[in-house]
XYZ file of C-alpha atoms in Angstrom:
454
model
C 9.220 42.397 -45.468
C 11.985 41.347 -43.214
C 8.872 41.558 -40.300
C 7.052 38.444 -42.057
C 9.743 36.394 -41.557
C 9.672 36.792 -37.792
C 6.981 34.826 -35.924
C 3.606 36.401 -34.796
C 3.244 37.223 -31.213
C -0.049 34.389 -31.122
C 2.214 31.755 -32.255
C 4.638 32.966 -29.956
C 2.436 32.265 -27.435
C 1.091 29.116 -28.407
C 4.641 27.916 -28.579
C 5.026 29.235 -25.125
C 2.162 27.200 -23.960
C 3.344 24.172 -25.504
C 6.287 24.017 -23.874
C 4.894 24.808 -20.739
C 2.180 22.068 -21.107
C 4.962 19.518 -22.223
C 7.291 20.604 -18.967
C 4.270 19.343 -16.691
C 3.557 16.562 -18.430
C 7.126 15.240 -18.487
C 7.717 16.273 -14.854
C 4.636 13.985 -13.899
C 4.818 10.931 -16.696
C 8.754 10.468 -16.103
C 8.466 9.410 -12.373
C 5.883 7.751 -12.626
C 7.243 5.613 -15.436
C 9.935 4.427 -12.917
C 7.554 4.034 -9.918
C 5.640 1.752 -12.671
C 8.590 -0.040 -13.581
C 10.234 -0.771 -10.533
C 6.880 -2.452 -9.113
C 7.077 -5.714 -11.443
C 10.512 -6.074 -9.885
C 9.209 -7.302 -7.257
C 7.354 -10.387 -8.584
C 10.808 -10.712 -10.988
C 12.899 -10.913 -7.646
C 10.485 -13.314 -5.712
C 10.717 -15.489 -8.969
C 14.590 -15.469 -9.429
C 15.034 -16.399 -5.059
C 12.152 -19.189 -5.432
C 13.198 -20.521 -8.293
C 16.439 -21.698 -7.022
C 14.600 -23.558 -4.717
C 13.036 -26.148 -7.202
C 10.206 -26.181 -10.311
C 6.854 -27.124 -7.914
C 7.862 -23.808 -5.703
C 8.568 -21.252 -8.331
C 4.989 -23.034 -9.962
C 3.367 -22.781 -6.734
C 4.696 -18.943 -7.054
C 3.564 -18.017 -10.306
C 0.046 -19.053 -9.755
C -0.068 -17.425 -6.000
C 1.416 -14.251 -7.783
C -0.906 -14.367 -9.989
C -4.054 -14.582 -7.839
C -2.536 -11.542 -5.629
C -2.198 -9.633 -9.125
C -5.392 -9.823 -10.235
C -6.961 -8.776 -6.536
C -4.635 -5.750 -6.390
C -5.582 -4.926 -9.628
C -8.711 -4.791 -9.421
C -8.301 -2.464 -6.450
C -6.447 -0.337 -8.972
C -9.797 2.612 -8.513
C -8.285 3.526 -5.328
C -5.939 5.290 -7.194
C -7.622 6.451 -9.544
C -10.390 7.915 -7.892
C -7.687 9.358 -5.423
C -5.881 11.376 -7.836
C -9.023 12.480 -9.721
C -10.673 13.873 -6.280
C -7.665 15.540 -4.826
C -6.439 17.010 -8.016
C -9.760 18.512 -8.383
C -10.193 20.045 -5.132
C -6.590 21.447 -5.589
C -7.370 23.043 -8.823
C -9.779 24.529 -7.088
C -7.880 26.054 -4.058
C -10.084 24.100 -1.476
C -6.279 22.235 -0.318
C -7.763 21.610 3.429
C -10.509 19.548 1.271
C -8.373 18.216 -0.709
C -6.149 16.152 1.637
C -9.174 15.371 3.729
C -10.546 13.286 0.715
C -6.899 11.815 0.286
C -6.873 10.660 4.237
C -10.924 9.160 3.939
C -9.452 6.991 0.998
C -6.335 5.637 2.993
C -8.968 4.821 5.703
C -10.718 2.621 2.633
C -8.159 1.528 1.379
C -6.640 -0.207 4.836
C -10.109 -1.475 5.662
C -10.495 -3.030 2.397
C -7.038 -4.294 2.577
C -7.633 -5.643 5.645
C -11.172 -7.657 4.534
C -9.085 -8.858 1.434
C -6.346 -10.180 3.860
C -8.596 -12.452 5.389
C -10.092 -13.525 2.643
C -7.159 -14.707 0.557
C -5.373 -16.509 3.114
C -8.608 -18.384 4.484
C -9.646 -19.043 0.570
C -6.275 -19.895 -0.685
C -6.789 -23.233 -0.738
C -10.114 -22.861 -3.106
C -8.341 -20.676 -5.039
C -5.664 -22.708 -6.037
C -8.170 -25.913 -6.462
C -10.140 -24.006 -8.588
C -7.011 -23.091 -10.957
C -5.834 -26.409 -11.270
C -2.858 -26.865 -9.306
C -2.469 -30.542 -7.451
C -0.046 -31.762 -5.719
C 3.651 -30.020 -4.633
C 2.424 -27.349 -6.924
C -0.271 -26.384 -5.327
C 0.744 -26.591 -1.322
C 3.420 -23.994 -2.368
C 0.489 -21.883 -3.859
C -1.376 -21.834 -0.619
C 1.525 -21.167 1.582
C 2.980 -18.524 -0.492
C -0.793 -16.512 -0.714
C -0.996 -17.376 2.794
C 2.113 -15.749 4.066
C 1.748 -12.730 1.689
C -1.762 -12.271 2.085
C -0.860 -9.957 5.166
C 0.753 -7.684 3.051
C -2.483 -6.421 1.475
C -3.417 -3.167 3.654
C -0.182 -2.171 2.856
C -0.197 -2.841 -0.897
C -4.209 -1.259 -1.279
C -1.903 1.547 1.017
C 0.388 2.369 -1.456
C -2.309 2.961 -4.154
C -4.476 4.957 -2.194
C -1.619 7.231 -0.897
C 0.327 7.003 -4.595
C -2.818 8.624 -5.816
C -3.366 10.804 -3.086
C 0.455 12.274 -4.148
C -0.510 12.192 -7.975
C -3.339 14.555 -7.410
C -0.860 16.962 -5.565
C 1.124 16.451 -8.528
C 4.186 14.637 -6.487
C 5.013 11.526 -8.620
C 8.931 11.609 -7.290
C 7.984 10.417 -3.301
C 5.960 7.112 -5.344
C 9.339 6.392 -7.236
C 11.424 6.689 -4.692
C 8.944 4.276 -2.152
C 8.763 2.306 -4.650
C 12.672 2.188 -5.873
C 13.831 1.688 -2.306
C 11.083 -1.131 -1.832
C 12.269 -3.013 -4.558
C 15.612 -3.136 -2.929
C 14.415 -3.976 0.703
C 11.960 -6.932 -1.053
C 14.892 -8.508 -2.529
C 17.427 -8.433 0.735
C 14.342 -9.831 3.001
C 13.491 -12.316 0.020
C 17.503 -13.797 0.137
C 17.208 -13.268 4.180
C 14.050 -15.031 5.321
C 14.271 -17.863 1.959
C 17.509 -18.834 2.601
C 19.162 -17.083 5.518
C 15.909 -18.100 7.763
C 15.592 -21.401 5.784
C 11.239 -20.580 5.564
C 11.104 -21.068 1.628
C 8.914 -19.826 -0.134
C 6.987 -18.685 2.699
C 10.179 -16.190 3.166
C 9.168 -15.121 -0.258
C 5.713 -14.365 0.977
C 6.640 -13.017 4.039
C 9.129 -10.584 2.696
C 6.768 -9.336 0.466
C 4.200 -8.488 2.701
C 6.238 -6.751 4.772
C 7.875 -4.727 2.196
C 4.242 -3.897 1.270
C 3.367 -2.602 4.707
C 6.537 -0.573 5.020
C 5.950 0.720 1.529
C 2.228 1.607 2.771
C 3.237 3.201 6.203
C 6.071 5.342 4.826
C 3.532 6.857 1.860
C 0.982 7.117 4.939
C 2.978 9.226 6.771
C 3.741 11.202 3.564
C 0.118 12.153 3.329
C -0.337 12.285 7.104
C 2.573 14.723 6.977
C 0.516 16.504 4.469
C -3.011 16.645 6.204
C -1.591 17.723 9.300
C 0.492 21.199 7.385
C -3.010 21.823 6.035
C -5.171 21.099 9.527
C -7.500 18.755 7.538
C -7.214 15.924 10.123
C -6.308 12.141 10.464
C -10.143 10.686 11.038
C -12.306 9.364 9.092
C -14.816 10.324 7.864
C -18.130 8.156 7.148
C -19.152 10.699 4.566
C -15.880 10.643 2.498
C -15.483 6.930 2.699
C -18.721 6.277 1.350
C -18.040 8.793 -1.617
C -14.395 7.029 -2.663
C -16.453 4.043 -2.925
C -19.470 5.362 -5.079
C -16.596 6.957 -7.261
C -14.450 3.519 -7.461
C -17.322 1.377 -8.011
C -17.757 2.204 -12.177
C -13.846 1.658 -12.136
C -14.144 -1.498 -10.388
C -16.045 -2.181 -13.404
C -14.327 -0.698 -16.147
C -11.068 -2.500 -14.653
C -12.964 -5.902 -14.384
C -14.104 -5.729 -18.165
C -10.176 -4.814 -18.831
C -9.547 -8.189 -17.157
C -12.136 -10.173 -19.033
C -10.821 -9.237 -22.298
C -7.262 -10.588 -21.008
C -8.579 -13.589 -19.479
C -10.358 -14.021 -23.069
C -7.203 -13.752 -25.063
C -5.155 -16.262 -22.803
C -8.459 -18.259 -23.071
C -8.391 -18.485 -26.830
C -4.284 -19.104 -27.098
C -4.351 -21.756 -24.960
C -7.145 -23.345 -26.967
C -4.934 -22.247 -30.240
C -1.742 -24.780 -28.744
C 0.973 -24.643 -26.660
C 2.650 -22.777 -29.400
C 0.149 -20.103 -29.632
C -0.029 -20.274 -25.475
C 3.840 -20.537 -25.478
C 4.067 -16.885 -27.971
C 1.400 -15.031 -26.379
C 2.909 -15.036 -22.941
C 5.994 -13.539 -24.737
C 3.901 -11.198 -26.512
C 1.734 -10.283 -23.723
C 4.780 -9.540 -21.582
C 5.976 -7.347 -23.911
C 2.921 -5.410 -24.518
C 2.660 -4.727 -20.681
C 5.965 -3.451 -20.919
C 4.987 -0.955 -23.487
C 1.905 -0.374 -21.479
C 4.094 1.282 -18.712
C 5.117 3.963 -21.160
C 2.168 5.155 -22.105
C 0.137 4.408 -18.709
C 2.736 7.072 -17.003
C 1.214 9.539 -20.033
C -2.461 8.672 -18.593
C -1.243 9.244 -15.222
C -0.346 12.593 -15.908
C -3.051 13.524 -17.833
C -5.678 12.337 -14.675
C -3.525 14.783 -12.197
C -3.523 17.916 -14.799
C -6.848 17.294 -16.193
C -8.492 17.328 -12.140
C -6.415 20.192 -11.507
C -7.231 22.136 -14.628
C -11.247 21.186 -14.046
C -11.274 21.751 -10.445
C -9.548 25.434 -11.558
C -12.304 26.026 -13.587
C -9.259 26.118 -16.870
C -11.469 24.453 -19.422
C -8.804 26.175 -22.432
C -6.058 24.806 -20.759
C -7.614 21.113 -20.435
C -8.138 20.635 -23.911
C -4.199 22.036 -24.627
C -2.962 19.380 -21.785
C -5.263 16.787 -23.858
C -4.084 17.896 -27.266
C -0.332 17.527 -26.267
C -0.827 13.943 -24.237
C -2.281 12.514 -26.980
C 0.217 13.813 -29.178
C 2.630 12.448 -26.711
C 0.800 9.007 -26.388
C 0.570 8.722 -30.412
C 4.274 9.636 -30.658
C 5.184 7.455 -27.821
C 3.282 4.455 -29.032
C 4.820 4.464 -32.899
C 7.952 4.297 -31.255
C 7.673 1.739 -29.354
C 5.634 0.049 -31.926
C 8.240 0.274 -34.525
C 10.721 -1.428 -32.496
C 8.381 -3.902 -31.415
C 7.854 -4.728 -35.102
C 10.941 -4.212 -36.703
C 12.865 -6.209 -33.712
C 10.840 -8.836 -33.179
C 12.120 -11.318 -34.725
C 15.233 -10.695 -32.604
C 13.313 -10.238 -29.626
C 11.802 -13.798 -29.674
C 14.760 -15.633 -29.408
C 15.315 -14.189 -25.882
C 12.383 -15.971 -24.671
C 12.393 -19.141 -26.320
C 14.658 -21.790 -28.267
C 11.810 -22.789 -30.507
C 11.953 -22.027 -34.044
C 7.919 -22.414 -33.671
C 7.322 -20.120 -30.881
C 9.651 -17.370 -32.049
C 7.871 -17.234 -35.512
C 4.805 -16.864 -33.795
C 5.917 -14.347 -31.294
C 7.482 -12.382 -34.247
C 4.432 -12.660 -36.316
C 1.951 -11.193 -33.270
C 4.787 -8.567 -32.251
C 4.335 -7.134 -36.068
C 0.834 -7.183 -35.162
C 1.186 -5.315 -32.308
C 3.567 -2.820 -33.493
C 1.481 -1.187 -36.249
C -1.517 -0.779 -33.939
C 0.802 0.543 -30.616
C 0.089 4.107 -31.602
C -3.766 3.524 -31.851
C -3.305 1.974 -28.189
C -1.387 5.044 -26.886
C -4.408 7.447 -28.223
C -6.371 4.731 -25.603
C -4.679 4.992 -23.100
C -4.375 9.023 -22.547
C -8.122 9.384 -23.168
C -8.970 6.985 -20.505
C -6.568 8.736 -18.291
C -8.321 11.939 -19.272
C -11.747 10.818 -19.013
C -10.485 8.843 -14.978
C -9.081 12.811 -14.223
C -12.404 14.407 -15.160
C -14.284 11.779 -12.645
C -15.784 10.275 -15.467
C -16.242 6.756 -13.989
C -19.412 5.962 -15.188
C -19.192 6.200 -19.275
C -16.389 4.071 -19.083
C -17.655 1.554 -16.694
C -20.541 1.564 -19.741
C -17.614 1.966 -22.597
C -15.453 -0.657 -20.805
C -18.805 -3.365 -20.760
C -19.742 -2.454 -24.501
C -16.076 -2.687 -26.012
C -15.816 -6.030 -24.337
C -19.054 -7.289 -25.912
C -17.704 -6.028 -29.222
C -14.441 -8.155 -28.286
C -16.091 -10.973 -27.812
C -17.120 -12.587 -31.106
C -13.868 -11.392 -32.627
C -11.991 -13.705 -30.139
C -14.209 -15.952 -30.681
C -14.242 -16.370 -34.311
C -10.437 -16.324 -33.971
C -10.973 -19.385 -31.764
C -13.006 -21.296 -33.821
C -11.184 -20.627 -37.433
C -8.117 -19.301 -36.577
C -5.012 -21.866 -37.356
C -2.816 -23.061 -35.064
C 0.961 -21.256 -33.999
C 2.380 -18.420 -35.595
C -0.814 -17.401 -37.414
C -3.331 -17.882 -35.081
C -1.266 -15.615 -32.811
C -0.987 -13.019 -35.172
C -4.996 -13.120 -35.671
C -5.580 -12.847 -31.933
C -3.576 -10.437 -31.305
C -5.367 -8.280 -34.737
C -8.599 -8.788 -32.431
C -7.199 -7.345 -29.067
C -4.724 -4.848 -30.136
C -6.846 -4.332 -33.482
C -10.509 -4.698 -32.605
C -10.946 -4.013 -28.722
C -8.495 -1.377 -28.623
C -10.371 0.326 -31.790
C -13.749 0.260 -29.503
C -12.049 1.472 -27.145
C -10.934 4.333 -29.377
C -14.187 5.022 -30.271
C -15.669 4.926 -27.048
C -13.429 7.471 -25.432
C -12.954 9.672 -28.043
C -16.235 10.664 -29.017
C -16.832 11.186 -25.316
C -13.311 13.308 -25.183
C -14.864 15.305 -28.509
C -17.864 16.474 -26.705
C -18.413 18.549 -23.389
C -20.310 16.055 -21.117
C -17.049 15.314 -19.264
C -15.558 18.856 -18.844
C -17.563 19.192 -16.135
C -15.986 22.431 -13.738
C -15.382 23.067 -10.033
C -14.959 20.819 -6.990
């Protein structure tokens, strides 16, 4: 009797593997979550040395930051596609391949850095027009894209190479780039704003070449790499031509991501400035909560390419049982304090009794449907490490469709402040993020994306 009571060599086992599976995940998702994290510090540094210097510059800066945001994000496949290709070819031993395909996408990602350069800083002015911004405002816009604009190669860089390192399963070199850039962006900000007395085109300036340092040192981290494994520095056409076949259906699923944001602040802004006023507190928050459970997804694309490209389909569908246990745990915790401290949270950001009702209200909101959007956000970081690009370039297209009439209806009968927030934010956190559920989970239920080998 005194046997039962010990437990059976398979659970044993499983426990074994569970651990083991949780001791990768953390030793990828932790990193990264401070290589995410310190990144926004950047645009929080430029803000607090240009703000000092009057309200039309740190304006000027918060629509030029915004502009650069959105291109760089949309870049965000060179990443991804990085890390899914070069975790593959690792799982599969082919490591010679592997950091071959990582070097082809630095080559794409510097020439498309390079393209982009040009074209922000002769566009700026268009840009800015076409946003609105007159005036003081909007010379400070222009100047600020124009003197940053440089910086591009080297911010497209650090993506390509950060992925490149992911898919080797090094996500401590990104964090501590990306720590020690932080700290170098906000000396050259104070240097070249004030010390140089060039404004907020110091601010630009400082950025970009933070950016470029960032992208050289990560460069040479790879180029370090390629060289111990004889897979050469060239290009080749071949390669470059295949990172952009595989980023394309990102491109896409990142630009319907976009949409539905651009929606949202569409709709609040036609809700009131209380509505606009709440949802830029909410929305903040929420991409704070999104770095959390984005390092999860970045550690499921590195162990899912590895375990495919091994040919371990057993242990892919452990490492996805455990990060969406992880991302479901993760996001009700975070969602209950989001929900529960609200109402204490609000005040931070604002002095009116109108906008912190309404920020409290949509934070509740939030809160109960965080863990639904950590379940989200490891699938799709599954489904981007299995190299399946092209169902959610079509998932990302049909979820937004379903978003649309939701936002919509909120729009037209929807109440203003408090309220209206809290409906909005039902439809984004509540509906989209539901299609989104659906979308990648039936594809994570099936086989179709368990696809084996390099």
């Amino acid at each position: 009797m005194g046997d039962l009571r010990h437990t059976s060599p398979e659970r044993a086992v499983d426990a074994a593997s569970r651990r083991r599976v949780d001791r990768e995940i953390l030793a990828l998702a932790v990193p990264a979550l401070g290589a995410l994290v310190a990144e926004p510090l950047f645009v929080l540094v430029d803000s607090a040395v240009v703000g000092h210097l009057g309200t039309p510059q740190l304006a000027g800066l918060s629509l030029a930051s915004n502009v650069l945001l959105t291109v760089v994000g949309l870049c965000i496949f060179l990443a991804y596609t990085t890390t899914a290709q070069v975790a593959r070819l690792m799982g599969a031993g082919k490591e010679r391949e592997a950091l071959r395909s990582g070097v082809d996408g630095l080559w794409l990602a510097v020439g498309l850095g390079a393209v982009l350069a040009v074209a922000v800083a002769t566009t700026a002015p268009l840009a800015v027009d076409a946003l609105g911004a007159r005036g003081d405002v909007g010379q400070h816009a222009v100047t600020y894209l124009r003197w940053s604009a440089p910086g591009l190669p080297g911010m497209l860089l650090v993506l390509a190479a950060t992925g490149v390192l992911r898919g080797l399963k090094d996500t401590r070199t990104p964090l501590v780039v990306a720590t020690a850039g932080a700290i170098v962006n906000a000396v050259l900000n104070v240097v070249l704003v004030y010390g140089a007395g060039l404004g907020i085109a110091g601010s630009g300036l400082g950025t970009a070449v933070t950016q470029l340092g960032m992208g050289a040192v990560l460069t040479a981290v790879v180029a370090r790499g390629a060289r111990a494994r004889r897979a050469g520095l060239r290009p080749h056409r071949a390669g470059i031509l295949s990172g952009v076949a595989a980023g394309a259906p990102l491109l896409v699923r990142t630009l319907s991501l976009r949409l539905a944001i651009l929606l949202t602040v569409v709709v609040a802004t036609d809700l009131g400035d209380v509505s606009l006023a709440g949802h830029q507190v909410v929305s903040s928050l929420w991409g704070l909560a999104a770095f959390a459970l984005d390092a999860l997804a970045i550690a499921a694309q590195a162990l899912v390419g590895h375990g495919l490209g091994a040919g371990d389909v057993g242990h892919v569908r452990g490492v996805l049982r455990r990060c969406l246990q992880w991302g479901v745990g993760a996001g009700a915790a975070i969602g209950l304090v989001l929900a529960a401290a609200g109402w204490w949270i609000a005040p931070l950001f604002s002095s009116d009794p109108e906008v912190r009702v309404a920020a409290a209200l949509a934070l509740a909101v939030c809160g109960l449907l965080m863990p639904m959007a950590g379940w989200v956000f490891v699938l799709d970081g599954v489904l981007i490490g299995a190299g399946d690009g092209r169902y959610l370039a079509w998932a990302g297209m049909i979820t937004l469709a379903v978003y649309v009439p939701f936002a919509l209806a909120v729009q037209t009968w929807a109440p203003d402040g408090g309220p209206g927030l809290a409906w909005l934010w039902a439809a984004f956190a509540g509906v989209f993020m539901a299609a989104r559920a659906v979308t990648t989970g039936l594809r994570a239920r099936g086989t179709a994306w368990l696809v084996t080998g390099a």
